[in-house]
Short mmCIF file of C-alpha atoms in Angstrom, two decimals:
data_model
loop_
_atom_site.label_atom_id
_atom_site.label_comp_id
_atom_site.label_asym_id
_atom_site.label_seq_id
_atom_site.Cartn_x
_atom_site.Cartn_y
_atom_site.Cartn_z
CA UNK A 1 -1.32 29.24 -28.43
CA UNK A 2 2.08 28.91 -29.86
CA UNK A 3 2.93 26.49 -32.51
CA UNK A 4 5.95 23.77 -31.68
CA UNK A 5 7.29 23.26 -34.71
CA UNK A 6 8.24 19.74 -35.75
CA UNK A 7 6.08 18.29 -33.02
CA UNK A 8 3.50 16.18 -35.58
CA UNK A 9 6.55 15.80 -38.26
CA UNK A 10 6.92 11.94 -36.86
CA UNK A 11 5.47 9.75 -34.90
CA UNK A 12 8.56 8.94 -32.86
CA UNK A 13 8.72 12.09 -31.13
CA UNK A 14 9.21 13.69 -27.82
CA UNK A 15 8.45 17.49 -26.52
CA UNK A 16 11.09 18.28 -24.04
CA UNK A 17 9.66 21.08 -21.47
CA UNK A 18 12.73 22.12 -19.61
CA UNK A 19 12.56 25.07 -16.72
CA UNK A 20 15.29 26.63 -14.20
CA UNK A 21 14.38 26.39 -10.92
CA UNK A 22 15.94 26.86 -7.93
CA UNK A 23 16.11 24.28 -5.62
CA UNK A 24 13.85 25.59 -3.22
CA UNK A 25 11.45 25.52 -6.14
CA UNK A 26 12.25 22.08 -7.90
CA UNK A 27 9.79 19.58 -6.09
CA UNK A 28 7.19 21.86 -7.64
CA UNK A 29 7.96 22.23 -10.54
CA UNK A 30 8.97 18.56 -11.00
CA UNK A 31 5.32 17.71 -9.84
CA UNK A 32 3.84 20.44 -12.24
CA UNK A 33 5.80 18.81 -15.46
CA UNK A 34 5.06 15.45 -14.17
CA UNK A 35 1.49 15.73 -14.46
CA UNK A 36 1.47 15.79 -18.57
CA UNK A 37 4.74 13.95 -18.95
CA UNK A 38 4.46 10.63 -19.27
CA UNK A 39 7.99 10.08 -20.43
CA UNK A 40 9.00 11.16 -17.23
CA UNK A 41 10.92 13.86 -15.64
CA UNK A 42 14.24 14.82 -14.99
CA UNK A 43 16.22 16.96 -12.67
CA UNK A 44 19.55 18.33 -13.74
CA UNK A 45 21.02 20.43 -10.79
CA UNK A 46 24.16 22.73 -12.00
CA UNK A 47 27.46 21.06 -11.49
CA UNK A 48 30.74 21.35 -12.94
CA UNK A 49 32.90 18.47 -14.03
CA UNK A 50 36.18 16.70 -12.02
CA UNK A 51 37.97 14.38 -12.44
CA UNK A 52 38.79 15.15 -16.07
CA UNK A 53 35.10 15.01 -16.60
CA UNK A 54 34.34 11.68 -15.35
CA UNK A 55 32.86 13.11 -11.93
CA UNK A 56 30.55 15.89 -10.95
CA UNK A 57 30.09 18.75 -8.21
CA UNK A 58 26.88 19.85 -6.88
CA UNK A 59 26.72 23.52 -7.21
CA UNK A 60 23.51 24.23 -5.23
CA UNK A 61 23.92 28.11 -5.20
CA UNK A 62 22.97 27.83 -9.26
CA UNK A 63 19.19 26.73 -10.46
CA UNK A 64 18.65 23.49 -11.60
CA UNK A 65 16.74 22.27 -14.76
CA UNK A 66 14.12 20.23 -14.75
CA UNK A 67 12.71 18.75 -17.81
CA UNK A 68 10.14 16.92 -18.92
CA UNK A 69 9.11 14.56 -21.57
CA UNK A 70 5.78 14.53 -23.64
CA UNK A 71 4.67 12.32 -26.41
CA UNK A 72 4.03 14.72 -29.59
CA UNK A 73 2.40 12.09 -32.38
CA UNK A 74 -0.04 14.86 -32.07
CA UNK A 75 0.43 18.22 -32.09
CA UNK A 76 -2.73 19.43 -30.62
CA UNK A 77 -2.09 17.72 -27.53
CA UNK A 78 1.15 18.40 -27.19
CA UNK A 79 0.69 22.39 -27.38
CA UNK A 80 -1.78 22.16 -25.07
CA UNK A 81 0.13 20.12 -22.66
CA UNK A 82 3.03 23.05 -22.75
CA UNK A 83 0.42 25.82 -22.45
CA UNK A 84 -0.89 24.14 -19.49
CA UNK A 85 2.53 23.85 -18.09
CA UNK A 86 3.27 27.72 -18.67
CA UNK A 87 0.07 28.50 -16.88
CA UNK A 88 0.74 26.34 -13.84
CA UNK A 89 3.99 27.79 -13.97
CA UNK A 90 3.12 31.29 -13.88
CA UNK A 91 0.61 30.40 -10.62
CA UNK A 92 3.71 29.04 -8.97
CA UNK A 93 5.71 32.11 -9.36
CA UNK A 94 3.49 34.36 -7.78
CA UNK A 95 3.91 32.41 -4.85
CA UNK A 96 7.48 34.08 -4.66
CA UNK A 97 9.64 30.93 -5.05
CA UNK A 98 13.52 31.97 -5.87
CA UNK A 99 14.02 31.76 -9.81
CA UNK A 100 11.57 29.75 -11.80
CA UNK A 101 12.34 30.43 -15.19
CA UNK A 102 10.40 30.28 -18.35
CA UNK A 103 9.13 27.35 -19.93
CA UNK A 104 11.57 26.43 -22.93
CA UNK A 105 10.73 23.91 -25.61
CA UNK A 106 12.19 21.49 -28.20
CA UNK A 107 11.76 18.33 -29.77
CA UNK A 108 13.46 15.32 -29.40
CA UNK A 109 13.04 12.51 -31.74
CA UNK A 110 12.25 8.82 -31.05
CA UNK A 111 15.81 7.53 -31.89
CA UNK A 112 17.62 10.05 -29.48
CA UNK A 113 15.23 10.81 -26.84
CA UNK A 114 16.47 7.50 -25.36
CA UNK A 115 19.72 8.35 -24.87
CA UNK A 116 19.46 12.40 -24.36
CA UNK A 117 18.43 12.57 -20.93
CA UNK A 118 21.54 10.53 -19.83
CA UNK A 119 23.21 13.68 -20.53
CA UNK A 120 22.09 14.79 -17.70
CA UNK A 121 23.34 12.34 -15.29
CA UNK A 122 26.80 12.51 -14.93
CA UNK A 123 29.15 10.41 -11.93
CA UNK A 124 28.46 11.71 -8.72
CA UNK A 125 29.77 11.72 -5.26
CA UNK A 126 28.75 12.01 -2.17
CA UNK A 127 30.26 11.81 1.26
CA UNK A 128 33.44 10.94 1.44
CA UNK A 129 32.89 7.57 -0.04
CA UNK A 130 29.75 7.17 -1.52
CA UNK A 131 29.98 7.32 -6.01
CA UNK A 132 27.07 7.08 -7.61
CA UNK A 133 27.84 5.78 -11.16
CA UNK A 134 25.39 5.78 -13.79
CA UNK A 135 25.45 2.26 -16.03
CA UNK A 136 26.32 4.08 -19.15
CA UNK A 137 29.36 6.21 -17.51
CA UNK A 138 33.25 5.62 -16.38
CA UNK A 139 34.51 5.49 -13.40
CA UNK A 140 37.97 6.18 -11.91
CA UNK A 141 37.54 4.09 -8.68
CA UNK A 142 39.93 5.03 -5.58
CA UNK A 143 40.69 2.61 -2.94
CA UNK A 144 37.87 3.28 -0.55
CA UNK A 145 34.83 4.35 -3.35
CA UNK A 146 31.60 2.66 -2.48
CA UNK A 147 30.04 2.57 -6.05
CA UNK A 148 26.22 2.19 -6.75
CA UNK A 149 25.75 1.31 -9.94
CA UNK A 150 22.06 2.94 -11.19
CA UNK A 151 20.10 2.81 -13.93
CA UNK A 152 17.57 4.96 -13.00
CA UNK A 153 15.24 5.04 -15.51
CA UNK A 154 13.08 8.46 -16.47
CA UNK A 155 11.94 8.95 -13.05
CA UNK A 156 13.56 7.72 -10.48
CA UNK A 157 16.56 9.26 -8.04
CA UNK A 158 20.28 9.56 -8.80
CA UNK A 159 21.30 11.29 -5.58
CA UNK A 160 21.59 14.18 -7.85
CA UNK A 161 17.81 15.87 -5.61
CA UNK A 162 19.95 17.37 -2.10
CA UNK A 163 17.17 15.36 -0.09
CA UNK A 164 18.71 12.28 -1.86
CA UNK A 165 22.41 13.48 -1.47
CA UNK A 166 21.49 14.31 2.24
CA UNK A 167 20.23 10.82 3.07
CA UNK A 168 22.88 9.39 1.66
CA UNK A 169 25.68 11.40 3.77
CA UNK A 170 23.40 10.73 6.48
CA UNK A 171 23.71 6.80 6.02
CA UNK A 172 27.55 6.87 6.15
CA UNK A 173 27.81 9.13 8.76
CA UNK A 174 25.86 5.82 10.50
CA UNK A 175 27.33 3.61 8.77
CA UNK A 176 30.97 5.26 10.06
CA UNK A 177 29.79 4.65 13.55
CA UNK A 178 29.04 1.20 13.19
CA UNK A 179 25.35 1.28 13.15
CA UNK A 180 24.86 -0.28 9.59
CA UNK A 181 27.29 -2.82 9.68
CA UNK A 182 24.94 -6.02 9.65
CA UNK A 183 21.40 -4.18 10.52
CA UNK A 184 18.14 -4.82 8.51
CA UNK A 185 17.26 -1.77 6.74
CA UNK A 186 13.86 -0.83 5.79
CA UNK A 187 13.58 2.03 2.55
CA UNK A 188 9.91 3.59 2.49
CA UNK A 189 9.69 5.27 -0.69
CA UNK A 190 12.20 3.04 -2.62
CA UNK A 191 12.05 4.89 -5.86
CA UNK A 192 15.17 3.41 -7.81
CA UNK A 193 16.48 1.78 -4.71
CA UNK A 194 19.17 4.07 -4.53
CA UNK A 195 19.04 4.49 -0.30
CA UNK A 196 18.87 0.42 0.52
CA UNK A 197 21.58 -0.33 -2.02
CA UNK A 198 24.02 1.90 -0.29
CA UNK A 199 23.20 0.63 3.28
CA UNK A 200 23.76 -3.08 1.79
CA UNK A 201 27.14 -1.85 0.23
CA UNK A 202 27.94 -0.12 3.54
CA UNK A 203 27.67 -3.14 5.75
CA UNK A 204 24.01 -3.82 5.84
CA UNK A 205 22.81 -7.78 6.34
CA UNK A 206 19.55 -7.59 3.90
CA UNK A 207 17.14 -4.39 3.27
CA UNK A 208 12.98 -4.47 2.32
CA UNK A 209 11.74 -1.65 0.21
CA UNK A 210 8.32 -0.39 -0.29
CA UNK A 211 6.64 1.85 -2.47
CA UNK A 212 3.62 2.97 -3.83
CA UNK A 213 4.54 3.35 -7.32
CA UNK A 214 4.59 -0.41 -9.41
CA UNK A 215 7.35 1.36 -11.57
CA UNK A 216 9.50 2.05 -8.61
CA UNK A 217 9.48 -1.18 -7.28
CA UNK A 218 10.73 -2.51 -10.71
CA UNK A 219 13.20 -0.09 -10.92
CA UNK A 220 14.43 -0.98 -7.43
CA UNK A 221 14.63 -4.42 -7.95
CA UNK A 222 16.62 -4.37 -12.00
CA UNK A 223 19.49 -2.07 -9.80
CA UNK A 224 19.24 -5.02 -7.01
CA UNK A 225 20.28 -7.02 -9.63
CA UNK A 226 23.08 -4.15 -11.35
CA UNK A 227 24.47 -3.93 -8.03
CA UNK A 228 24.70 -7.96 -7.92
CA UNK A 229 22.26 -7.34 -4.38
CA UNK A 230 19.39 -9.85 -5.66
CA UNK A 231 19.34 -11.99 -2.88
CA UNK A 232 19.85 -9.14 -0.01
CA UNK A 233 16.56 -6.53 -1.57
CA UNK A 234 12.92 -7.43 -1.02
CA UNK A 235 10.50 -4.85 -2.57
CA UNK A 236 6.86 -5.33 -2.76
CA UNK A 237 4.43 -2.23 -3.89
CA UNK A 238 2.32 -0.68 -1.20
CA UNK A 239 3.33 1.59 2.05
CA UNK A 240 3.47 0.98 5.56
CA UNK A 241 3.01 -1.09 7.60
CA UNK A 242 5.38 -3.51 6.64
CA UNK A 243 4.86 -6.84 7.97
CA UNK A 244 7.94 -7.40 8.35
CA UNK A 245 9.96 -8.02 11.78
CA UNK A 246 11.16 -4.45 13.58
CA UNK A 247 14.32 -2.89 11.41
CA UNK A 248 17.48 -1.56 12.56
CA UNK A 249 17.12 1.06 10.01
CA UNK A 250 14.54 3.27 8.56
CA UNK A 251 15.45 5.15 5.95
CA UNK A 252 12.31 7.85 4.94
CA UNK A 253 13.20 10.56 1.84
CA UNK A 254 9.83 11.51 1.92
CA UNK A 255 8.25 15.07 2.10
CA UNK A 256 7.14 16.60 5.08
CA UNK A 257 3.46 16.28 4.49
CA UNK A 258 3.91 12.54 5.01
CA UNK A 259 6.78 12.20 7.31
CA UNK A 260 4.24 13.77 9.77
CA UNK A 261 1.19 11.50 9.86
CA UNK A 262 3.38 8.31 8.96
CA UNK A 263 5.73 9.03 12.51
CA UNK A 264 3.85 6.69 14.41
CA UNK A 265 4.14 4.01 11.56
CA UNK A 266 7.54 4.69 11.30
CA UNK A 267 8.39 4.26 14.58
CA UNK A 268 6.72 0.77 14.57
CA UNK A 269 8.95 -0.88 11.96
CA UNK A 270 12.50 0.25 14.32
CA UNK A 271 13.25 -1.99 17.10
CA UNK A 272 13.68 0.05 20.39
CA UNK A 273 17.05 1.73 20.22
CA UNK A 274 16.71 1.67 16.33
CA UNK A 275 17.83 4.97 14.58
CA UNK A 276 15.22 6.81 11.50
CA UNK A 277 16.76 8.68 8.77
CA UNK A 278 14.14 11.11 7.44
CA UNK A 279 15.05 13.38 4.47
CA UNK A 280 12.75 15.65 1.61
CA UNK A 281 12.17 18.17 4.73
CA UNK A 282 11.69 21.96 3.33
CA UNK A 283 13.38 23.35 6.20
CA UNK A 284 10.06 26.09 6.84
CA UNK A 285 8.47 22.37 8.00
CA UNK A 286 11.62 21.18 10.02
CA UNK A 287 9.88 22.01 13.63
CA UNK A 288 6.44 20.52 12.70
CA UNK A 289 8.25 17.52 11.39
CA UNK A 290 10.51 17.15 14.50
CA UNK A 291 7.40 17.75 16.61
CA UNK A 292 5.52 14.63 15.32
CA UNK A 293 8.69 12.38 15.44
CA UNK A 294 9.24 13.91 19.14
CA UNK A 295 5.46 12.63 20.05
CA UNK A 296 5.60 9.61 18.60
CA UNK A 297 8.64 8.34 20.50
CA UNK A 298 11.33 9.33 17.74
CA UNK A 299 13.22 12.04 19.81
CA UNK A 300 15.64 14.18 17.02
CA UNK A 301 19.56 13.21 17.20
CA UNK A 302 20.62 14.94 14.60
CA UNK A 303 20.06 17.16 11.58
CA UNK A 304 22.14 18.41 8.28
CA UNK A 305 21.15 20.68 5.82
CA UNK A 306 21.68 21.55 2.25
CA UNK A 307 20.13 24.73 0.73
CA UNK A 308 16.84 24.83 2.03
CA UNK A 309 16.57 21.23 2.32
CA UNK A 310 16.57 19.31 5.90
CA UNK A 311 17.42 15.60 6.87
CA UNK A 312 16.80 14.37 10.73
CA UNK A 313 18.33 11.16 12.29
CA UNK A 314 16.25 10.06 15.29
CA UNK A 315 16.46 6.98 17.53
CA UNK A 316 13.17 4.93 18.60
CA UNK A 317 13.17 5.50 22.60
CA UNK A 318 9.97 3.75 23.70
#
């Protein structure tokens, strides 16, 4: 086993694991880190700086790094967790996935590790109007910017994942068409909140999130209150259903593997006529996923892609 050096020096320390992966290959490799980092992960596609560095564009023909973060008070346990890593790792590339790179290690110390994985959010755009501005960076704002202030915390969405980005265009393409402009939006999966803040700053009356993860529905709820949106976000941990009245809007960045049971849920929460934005498709399970919304009454209206990444819009007929 290799040694990590510096990893037992002090107690206030952090092993950073950090791979290249392309982004076909970054929801598993994020889940692989996750499982022994408990600081959280991080994914940091390539992008090059605008704006005199203030902003950022997504270069998705370059591999992203993800990183994650494990305690190292002891060193034992933090070699193992990196040889654990390599070894799931090195399963996952003989499965053939574009670029996964090897496992690279450092170690970052109490009194910085709080502040070093900002780095790797810078400001972001998306759409035409849509900025999503970290709480720690500038912003240049033109006349038509709709900013999100986020604060995502270790493990939660920026929009910098496509299947985020992709939702996102997909909710002001809606949004330009009038369909958001006072509807009650429903965002299953909340994570940081990211999706139902937009839709609020994009015309929407009030939005309910729900999520399985305790963490995410905290993290949801402090960028409610960044975004000065306290009074217009309910979020309550759990999935669906809801019990909440029918939505206008769904909004689902899920993965295929639960878009495809969950389409009959799904379709419950719209009102009839009401339109379901579904992202975190790999496009190989596009059809499948179309197929379930199809049967369940949630005929396909539209689709967009990024890389190898899908997002649907359908519209509740029955």
């Amino acid at each position: 086993m290799t040694s990590i050096p510096g990893a037992g020096a002090r107690t206030g320390a952090w092993l950073e694991l950090a791979v290249e992966a392309d982004l076909e290959a970054v929801e598993a490799v994020s889940e692989i880190l996750g499982r022994v980092a408990s600081g959280g992960t991080t994914v940091e596609p390539a992008f090059d700086l605008v704006d005199e560095g203030l902003g950022a564009r997504i270069d998705p023909a370059r591999p992203a790094v993800v990183r994650g973060y494990v305690p190292a008070r002891d060193a034992s346990v933090a070699e193992a967790a990196a040889a654990d890593t390599a070894e799931a790792l090195g399963h996952l590339q003989a499965f053939g996935l574009r670029t996964i790179g090897e496992l690279r290690t450092r170690i970052v110390h109490e009194e910085d590790w709080a502040e070093a994985w900002k780095a790797y959010f810078p400001v972001l755009r998306v759409g035409r109007r849509l900025v999503i501005r970290p709480t720690w960076r500038r912003h240049r704002r033109r006349p038509d910017d709709v900013v999100l202030a986020l604060d995502p915390g270790m493990a939660f969405g920026t929009g910098l994942h496509p299947t985020t980005r992709l939702c996102l265009a997909a909710l002001e393409g809606l949004a330009d068409r009038g369909d958001v402009k006072g509807a009650r939006v429903l965002d299953v999966g909340c994570g940081s909140g990211i999706l139902a803040i937009a839709a609020l700053k994009l015309g929407a009356t009030d939005a309910y999130g729900v999520d399985t993860d305790p963490i995410a529905i905290e993290s949801t709820l402090a960028n409610a209150r960044r975004n000065r949106l306290t009074r217009r976000i309910r979020a309550r941990v759990g999935s669906l259903p809801s019990e909440q009245p029918p939505f206008d809007v769904v909004l689902a960045n899920l993965i295929a593997g639960v878009l495809v049971p969950l389409a009959p849920a799904l379709r419950d929460e719209l009102r009839p006529g009401g339109t379901l934005l579904a992202s975190g498709i790999f496009i190989d399970r596009e059809a499948e996923v179309a197929a379930a919304f199809g049967a369940a009454g949630l005929p396909i209206r539209e689709r967009s892609t990024e890389g190898e990444w899908v997002a649907l819009t359908a519209v509740r007929t029955r």
